[in-house]
Each structure stands twice: as structure tokens, then as C-alpha cells.
Short mmCIF file of N, CA and C and ligand atoms in Angstrom, two decimals:
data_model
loop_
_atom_site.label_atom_id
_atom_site.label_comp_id
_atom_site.label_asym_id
_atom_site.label_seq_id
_atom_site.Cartn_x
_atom_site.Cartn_y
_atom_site.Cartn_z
N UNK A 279 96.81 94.33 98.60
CA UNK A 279 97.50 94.69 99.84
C UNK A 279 97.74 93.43 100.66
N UNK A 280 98.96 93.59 101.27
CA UNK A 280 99.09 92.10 102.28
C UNK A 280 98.98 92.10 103.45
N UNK A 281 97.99 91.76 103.83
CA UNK A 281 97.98 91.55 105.15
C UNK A 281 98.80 91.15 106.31
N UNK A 282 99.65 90.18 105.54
CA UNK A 282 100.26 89.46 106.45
C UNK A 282 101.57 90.17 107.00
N UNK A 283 102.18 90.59 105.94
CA UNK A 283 103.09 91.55 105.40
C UNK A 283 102.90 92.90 106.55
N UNK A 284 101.92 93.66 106.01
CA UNK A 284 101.40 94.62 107.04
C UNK A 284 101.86 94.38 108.55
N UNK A 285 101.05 93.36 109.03
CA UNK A 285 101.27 92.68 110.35
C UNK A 285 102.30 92.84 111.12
N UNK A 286 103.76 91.81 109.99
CA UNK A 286 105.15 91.64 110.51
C UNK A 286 105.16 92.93 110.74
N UNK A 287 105.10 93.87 109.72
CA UNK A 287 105.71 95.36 109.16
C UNK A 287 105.22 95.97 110.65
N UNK A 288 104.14 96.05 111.32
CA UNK A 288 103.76 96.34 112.51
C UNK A 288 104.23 95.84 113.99
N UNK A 289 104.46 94.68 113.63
CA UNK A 289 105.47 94.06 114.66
C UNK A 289 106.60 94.66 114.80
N UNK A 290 107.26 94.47 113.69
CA UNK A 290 108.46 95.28 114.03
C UNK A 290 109.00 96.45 113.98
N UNK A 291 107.61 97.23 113.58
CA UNK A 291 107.61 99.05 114.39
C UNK A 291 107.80 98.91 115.73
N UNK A 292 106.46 97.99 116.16
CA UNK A 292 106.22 98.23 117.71
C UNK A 292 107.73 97.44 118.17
N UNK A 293 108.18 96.68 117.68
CA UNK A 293 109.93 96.27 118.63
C UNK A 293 110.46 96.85 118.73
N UNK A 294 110.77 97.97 117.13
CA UNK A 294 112.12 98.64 117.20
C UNK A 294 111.30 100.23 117.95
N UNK A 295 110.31 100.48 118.36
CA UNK A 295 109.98 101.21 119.54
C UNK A 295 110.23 100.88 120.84
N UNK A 296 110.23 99.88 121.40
CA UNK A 296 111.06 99.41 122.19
C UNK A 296 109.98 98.70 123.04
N UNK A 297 108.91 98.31 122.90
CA UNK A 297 107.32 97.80 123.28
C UNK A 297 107.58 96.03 123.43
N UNK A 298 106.73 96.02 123.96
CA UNK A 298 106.90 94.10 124.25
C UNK A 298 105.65 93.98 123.63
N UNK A 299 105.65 92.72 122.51
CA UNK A 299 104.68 92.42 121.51
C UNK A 299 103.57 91.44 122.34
N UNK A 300 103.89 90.69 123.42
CA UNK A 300 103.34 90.00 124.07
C UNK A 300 102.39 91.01 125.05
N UNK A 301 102.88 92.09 125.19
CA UNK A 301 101.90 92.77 126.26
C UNK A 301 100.53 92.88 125.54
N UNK A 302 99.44 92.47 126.69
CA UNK A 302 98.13 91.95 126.25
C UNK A 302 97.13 93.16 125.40
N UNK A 303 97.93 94.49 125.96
CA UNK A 303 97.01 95.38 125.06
C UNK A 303 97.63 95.66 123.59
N UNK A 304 98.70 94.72 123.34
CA UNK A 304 99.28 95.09 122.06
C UNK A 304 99.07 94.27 121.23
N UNK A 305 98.30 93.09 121.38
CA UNK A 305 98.03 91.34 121.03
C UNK A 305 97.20 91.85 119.68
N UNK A 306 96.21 92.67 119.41
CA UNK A 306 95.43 92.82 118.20
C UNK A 306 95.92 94.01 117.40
N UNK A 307 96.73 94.39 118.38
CA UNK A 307 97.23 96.13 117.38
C UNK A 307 98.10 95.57 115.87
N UNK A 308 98.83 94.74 115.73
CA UNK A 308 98.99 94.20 114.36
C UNK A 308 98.08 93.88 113.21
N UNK A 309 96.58 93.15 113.92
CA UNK A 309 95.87 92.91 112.93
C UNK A 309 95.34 94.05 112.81
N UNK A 310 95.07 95.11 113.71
CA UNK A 310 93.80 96.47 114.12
C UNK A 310 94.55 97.11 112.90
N UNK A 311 95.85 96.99 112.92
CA UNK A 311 96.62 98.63 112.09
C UNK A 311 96.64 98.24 111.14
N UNK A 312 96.92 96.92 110.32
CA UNK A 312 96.59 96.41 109.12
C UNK A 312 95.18 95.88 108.41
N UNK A 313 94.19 96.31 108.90
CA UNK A 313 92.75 96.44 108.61
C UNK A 313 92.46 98.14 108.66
N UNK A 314 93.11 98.46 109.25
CA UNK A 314 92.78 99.67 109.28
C UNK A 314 93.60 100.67 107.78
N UNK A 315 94.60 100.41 107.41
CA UNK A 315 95.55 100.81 106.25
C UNK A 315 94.28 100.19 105.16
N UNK A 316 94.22 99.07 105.36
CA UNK A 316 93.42 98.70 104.08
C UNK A 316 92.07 98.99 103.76
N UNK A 317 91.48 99.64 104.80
CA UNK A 317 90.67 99.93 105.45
C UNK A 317 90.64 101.60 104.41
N UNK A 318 91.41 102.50 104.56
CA UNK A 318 91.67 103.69 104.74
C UNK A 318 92.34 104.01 103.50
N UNK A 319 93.47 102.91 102.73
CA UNK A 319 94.11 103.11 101.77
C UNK A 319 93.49 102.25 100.68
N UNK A 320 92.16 101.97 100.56
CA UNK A 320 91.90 101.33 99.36
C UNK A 320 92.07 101.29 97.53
N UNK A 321 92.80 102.77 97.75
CA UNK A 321 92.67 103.26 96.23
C UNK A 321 93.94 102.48 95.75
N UNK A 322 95.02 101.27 96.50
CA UNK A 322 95.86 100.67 95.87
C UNK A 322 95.49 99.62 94.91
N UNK A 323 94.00 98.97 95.79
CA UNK A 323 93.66 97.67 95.53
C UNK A 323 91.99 98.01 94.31
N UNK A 324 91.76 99.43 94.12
CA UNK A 324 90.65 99.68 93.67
C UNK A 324 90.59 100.70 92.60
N UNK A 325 90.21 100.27 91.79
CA UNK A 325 90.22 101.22 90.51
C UNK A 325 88.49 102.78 90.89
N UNK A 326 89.45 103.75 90.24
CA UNK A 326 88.91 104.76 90.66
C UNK A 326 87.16 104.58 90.40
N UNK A 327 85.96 105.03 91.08
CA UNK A 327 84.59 104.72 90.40
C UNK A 327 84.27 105.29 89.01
N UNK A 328 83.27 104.52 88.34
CA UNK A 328 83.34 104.53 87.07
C UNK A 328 82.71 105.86 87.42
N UNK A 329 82.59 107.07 85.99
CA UNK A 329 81.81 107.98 86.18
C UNK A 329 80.80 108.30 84.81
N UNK A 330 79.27 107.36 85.49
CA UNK A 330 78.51 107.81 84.58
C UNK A 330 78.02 109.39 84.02
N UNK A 331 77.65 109.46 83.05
CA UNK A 331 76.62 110.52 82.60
C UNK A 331 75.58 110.96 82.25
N UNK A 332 74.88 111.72 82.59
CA UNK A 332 73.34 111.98 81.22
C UNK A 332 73.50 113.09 81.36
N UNK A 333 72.69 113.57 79.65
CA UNK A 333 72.84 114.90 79.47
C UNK A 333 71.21 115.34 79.26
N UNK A 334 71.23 116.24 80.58
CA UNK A 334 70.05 116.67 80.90
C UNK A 334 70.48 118.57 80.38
N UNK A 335 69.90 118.96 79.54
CA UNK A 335 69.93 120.13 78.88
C UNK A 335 69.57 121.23 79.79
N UNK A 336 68.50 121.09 80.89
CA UNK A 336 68.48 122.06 81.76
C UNK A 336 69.44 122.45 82.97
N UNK A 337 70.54 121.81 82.62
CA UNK A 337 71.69 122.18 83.38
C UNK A 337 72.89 122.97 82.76
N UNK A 338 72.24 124.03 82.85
CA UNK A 338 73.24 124.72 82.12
C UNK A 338 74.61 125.36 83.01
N UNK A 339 73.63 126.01 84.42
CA UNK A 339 74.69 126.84 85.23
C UNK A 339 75.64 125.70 86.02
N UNK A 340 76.45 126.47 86.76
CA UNK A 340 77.74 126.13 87.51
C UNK A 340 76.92 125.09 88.57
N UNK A 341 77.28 124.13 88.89
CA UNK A 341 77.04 123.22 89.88
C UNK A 341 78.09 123.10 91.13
N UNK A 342 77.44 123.04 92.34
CA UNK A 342 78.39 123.10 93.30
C UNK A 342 78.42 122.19 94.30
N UNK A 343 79.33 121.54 95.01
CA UNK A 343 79.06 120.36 95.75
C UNK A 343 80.23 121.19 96.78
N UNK A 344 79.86 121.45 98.14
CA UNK A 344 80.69 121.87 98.85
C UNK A 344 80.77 121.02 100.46
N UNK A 345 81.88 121.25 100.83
CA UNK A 345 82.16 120.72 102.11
C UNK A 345 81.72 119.03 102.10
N UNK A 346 82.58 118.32 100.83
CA UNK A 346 82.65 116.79 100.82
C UNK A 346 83.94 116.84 101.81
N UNK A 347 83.59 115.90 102.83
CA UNK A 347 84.74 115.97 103.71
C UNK A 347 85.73 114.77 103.44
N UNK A 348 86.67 114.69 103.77
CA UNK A 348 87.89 113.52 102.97
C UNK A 348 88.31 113.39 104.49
N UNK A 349 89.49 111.96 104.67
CA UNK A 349 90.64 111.66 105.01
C UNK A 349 91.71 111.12 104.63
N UNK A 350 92.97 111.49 104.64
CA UNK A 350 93.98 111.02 103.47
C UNK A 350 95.03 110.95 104.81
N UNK A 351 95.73 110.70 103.91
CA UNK A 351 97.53 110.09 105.03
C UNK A 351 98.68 110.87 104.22
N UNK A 352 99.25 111.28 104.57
CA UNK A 352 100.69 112.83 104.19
C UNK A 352 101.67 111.11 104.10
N UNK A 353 102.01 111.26 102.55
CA UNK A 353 103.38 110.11 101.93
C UNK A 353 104.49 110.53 102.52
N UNK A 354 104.58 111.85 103.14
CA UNK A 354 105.94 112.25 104.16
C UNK A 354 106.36 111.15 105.37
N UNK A 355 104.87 112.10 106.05
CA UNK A 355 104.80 111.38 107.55
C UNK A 355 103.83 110.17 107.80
N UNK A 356 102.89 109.73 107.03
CA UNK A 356 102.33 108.36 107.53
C UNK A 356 101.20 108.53 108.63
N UNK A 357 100.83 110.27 108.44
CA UNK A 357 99.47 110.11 109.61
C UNK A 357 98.63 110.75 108.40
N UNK A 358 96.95 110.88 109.42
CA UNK A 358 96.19 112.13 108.29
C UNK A 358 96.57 113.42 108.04
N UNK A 359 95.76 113.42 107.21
CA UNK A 359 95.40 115.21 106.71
C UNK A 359 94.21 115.25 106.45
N UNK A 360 93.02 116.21 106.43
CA UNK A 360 91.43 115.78 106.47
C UNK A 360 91.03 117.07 106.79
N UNK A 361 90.02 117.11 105.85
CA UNK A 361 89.41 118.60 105.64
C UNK A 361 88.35 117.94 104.49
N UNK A 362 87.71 119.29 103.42
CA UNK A 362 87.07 119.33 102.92
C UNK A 362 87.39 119.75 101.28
N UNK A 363 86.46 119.56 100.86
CA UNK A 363 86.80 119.90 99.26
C UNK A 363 85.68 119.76 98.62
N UNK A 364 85.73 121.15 98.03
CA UNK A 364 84.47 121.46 96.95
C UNK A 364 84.86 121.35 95.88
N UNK A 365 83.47 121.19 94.66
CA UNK A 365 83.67 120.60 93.40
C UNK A 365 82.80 122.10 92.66
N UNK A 366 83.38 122.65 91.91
CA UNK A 366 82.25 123.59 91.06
C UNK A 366 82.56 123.06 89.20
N UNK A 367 81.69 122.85 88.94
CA UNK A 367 82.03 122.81 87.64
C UNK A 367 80.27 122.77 86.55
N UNK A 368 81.06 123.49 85.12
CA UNK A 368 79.86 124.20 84.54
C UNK A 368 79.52 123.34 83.71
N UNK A 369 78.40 122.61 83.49
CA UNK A 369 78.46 121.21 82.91
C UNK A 369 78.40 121.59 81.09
N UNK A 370 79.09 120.43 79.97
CA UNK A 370 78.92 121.36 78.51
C UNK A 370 77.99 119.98 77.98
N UNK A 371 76.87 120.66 77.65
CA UNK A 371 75.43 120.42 77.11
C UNK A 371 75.09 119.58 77.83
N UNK A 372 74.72 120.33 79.11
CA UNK A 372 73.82 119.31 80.24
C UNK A 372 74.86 118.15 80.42
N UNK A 373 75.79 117.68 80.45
CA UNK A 373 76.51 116.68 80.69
C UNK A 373 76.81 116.61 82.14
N UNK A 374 75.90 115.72 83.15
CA UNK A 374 76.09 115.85 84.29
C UNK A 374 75.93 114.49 85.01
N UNK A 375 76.30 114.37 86.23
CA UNK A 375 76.82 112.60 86.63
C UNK A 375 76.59 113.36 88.58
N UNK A 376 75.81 112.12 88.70
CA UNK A 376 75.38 111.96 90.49
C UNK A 376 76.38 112.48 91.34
N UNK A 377 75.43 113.45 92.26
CA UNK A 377 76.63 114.19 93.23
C UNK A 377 77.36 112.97 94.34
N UNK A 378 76.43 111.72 94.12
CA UNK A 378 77.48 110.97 94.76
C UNK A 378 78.78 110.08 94.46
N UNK A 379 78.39 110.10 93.15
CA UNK A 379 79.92 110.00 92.17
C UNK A 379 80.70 110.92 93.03
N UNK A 380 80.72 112.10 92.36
CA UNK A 380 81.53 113.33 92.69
C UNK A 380 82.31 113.02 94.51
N UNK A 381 81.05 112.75 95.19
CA UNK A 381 81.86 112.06 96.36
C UNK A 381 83.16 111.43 96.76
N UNK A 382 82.09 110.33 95.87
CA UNK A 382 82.99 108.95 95.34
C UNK A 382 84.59 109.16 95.23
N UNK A 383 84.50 109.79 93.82
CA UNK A 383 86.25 110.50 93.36
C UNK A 383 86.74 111.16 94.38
N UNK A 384 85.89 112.05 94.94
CA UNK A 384 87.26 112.77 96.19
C UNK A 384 87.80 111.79 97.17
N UNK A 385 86.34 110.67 97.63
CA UNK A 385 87.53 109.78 98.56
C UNK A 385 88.36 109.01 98.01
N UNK A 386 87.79 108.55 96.76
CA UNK A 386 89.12 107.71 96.11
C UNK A 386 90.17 108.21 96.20
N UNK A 387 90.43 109.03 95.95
CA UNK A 387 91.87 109.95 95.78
C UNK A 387 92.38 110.25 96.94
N UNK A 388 91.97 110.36 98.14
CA UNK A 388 92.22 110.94 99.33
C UNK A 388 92.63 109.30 99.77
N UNK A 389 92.13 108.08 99.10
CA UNK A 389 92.17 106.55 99.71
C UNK A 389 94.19 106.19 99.34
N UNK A 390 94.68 106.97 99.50
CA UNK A 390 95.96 106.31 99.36
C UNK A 390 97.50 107.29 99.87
N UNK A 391 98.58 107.03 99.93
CA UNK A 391 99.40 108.05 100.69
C UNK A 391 99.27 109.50 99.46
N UNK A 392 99.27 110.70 99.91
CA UNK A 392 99.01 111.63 99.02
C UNK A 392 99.87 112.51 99.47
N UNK A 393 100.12 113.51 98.76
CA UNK A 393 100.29 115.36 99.28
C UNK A 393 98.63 115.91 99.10
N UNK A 394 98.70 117.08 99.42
CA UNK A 394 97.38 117.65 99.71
C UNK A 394 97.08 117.82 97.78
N UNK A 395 98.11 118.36 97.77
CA UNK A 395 98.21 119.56 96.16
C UNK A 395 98.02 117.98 94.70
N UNK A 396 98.72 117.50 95.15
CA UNK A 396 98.22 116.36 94.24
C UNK A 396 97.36 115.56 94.29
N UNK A 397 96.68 115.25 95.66
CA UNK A 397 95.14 115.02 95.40
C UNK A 397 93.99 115.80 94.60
N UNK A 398 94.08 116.61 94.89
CA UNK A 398 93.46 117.95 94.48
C UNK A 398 93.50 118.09 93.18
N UNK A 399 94.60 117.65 92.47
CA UNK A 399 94.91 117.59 91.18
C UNK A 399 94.48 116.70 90.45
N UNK A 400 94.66 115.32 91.16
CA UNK A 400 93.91 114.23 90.76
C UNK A 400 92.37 114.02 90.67
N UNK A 401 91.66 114.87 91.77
CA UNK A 401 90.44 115.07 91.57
C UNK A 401 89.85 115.57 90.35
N UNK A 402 90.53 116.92 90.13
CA UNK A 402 90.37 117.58 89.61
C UNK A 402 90.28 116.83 87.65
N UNK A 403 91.68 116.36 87.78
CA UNK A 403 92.23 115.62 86.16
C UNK A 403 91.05 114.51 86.04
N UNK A 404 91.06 114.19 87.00
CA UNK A 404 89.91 113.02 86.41
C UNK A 404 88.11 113.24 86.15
N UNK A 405 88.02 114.49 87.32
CA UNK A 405 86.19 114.45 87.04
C UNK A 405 86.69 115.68 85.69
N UNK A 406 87.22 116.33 85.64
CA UNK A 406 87.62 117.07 83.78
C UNK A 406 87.61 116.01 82.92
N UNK A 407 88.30 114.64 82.60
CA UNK A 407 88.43 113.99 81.68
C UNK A 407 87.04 113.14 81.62
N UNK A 408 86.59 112.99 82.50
CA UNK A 408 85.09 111.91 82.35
C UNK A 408 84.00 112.97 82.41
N UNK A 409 83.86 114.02 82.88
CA UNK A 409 82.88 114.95 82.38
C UNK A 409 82.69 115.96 81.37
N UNK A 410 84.08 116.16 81.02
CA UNK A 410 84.64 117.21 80.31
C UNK A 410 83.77 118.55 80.09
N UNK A 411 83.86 119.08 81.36
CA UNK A 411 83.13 120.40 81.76
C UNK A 411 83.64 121.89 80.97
N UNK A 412 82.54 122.42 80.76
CA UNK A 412 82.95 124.09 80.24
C UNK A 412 84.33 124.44 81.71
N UNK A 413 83.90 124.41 82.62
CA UNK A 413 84.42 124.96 83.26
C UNK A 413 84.67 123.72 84.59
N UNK A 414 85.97 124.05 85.33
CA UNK A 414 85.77 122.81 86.66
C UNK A 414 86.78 123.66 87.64
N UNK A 415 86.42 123.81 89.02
CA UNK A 415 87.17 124.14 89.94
C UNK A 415 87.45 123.19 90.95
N UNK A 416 88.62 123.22 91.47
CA UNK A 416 88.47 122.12 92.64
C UNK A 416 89.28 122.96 93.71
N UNK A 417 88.47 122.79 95.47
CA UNK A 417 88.87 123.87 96.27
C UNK A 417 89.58 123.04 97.20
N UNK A 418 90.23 122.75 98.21
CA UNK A 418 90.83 122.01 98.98
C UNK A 418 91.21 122.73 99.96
N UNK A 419 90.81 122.31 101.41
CA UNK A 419 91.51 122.83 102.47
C UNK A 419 91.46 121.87 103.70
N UNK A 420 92.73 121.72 104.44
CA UNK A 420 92.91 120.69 105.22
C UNK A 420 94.02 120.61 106.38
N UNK A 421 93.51 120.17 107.16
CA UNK A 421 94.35 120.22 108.59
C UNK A 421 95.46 118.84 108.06
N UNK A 422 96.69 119.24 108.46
CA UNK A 422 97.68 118.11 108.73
C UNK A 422 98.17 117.96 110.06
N UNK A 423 97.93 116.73 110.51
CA UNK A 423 98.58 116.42 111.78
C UNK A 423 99.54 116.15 111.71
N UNK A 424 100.91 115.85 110.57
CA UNK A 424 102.24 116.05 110.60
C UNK A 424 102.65 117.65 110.98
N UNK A 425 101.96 118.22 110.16
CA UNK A 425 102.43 119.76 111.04
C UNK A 425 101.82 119.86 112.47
N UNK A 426 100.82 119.74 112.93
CA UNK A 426 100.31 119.49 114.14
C UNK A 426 101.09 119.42 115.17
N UNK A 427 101.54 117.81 114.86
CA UNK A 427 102.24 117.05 116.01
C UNK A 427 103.91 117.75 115.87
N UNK A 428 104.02 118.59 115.13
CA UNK A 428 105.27 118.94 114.90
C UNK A 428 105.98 120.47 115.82
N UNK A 429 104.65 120.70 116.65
CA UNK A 429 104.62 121.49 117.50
C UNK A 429 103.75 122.74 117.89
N UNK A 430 104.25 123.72 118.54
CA UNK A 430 103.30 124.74 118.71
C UNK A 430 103.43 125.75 117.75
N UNK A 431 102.10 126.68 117.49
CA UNK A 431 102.03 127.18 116.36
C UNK A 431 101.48 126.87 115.60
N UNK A 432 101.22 125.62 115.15
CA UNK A 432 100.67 125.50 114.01
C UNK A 432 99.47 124.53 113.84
N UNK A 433 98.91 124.45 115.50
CA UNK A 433 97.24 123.99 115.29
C UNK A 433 96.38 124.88 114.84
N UNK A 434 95.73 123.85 113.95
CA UNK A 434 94.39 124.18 113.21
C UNK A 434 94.79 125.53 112.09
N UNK A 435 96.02 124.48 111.30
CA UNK A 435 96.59 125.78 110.61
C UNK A 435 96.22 124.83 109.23
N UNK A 436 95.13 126.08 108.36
CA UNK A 436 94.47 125.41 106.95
C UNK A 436 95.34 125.72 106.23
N UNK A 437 95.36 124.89 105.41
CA UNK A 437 96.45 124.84 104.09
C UNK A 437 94.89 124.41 102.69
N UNK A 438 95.13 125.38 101.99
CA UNK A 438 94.05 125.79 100.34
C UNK A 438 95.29 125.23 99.57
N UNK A 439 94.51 124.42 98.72
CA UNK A 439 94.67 124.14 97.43
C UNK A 439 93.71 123.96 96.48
N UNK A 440 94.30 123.92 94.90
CA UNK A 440 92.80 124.60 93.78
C UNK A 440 93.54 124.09 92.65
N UNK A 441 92.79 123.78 92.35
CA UNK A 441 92.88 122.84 90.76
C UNK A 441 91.52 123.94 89.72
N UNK A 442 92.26 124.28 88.85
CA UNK A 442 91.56 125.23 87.75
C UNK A 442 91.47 123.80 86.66
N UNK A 443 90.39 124.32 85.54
CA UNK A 443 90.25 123.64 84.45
C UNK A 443 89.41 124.23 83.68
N UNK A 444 89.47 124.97 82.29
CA UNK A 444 90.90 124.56 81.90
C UNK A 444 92.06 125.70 82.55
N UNK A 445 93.12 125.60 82.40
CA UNK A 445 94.28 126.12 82.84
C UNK A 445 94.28 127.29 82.16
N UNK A 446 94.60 128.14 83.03
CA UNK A 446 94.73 129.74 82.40
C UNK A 446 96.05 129.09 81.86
N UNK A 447 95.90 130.51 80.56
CA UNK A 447 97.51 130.57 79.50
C UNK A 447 97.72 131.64 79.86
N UNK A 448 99.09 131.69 80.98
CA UNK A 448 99.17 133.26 80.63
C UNK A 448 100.73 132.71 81.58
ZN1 ZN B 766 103.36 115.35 106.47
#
């Protein structure tokens, strides 16, 4: 990611808003908003976490990790979206990996411009391919402040999304 780049790119939001770059409370908002993107969007510059395993045999039932909370940025509009997302999945022969992995992957994925539905998906595709679970659900629900700020009506309006695995045939 470029920093520097960022910067200009911030400069000349705040001009063509019509703001004076010299005004003293605006003097760090270039570097602030470009530490903060890189800050927030790391999954450009960072490969997803590795995801170990051991197969502990007494894990047979459904495992559940609920209310991992995320923040992500809508590739539409350029603000958050941020909520929560649970992980259920049925491990096959004890094949199971640290609930802070599991963490891990949801913020990765949430670390870059997203839609809700394809994060969710991405979560989902990847802890399936490195755990390769009997079973994997992924639950998603999340406030967007592009709809938010987009008027009345539609605060604190949840939007669900769900990633199945494997995929019903039908
Ligand atoms: Zn949006």
C-alpha cells in the first residue's frame, strides 16, 4: 500500500470538497486517513493466516464460535459495515485448529473493501478448504452505514448472510 499516494489521494478529496488544506485542523488528516486505510485494509498487503491443525479424536460434535465481531468497508461506498459472525462447523476425525485462528480469518477477510455476502463466502471457502469439515456454517449479520447515512428508515437495519458447506444439491 502507498502511503504517499494515499496522502495526495486525500489531499485532493479534501480540495475537491472545497476545504483549505492549510487549515490547522486538517494538517494530519492526510497522514491520519492513510494510516488508518492501512491500518483497517491490511488484507491487500497480507496473506490470509496460515491455518494450523491437530486431530484430537474427542472432537467429534459441532463446534461453535459466535459473536466474532468484524469491521469491513462496503467497495460501493468507502465507509464500514460491522457486525458479527459465527463459525459452526463439525470437525472430520477430530480435525480441529485454535478458535483464535478462526478469529483471525474473519478479520482477514473483513481487512479489505468487501460486500457483506462475499466476505462471508470467503470465510466460509477458506476455513472449508484448510479444515475440510463434515459440516461448516458461516452466519453473518451487519449494520451498514452506507445504508445508514442514506437516510431515514433504515437505522440499525441487520442484513444476514450464510455460507453453507457443503452446498445443498437441489
Ligand atoms: Zn455501501
Amino acid at each position: 500500500m502507498n502511503s504517499s499516494g494515499l496522502q495526495d489521494a486525500t489531499k485532493s478529496l479534501l480540495v475537491h470538497l472545497g476545504e483549505d488544506l492549510n487549515r490547522p485542523g486538517l494538517l494530519q488528516t492526510p497522514e491520519k486517513f492513510a494510516r488508518l486505510l492501512a491500518d483497517r485494509l491490511y488484507a491487500y498487503t497480507q496473506e490470509p493466516p496460515a491455518v494450523t491443525t491437530i486431530d484430537e479424536p474427542g472432537a467429534s460434535g459441532e463446534i461453535a464460535l459466535e459473536d466474532i465481531s468484524f469491521i469491513s468497508f462496503c467497495e460501493h461506498h468507502l465507509v464500514p459495515f460491522f457486525g458479527h459472525v459465527n463459525v459452526y462447523y463439525t470437525p472430520k476425525n477430530g480435525r480441529v485448529t485454535g478458535f483464535g485462528t478462526i478469529a483471525r480469518v474473519c478479520a482477514h477477510f473483513a481487512a479489505k473493501l468487501q460486500i457483506q455476502e462475499r466476505m462471508t463466502a470467503e470465510i466460509g471457502q477458506y476455513l472449508a478448504e484448510h479444515l475440510e469439515p463434515l459440516s461448516l456454517r458461516i452466519e453473518c449479520r451487519a449494520r451498514h452505514m452506507c445504508m445508514e447515512l442514506h437516510g431515514a428508515q433504515k437505522e440499525n437495519v441487520g442484513v444476514k448472510t450464510h455460507f453453507l458447506h457443503p452446498q445443498k444439491q437441489d
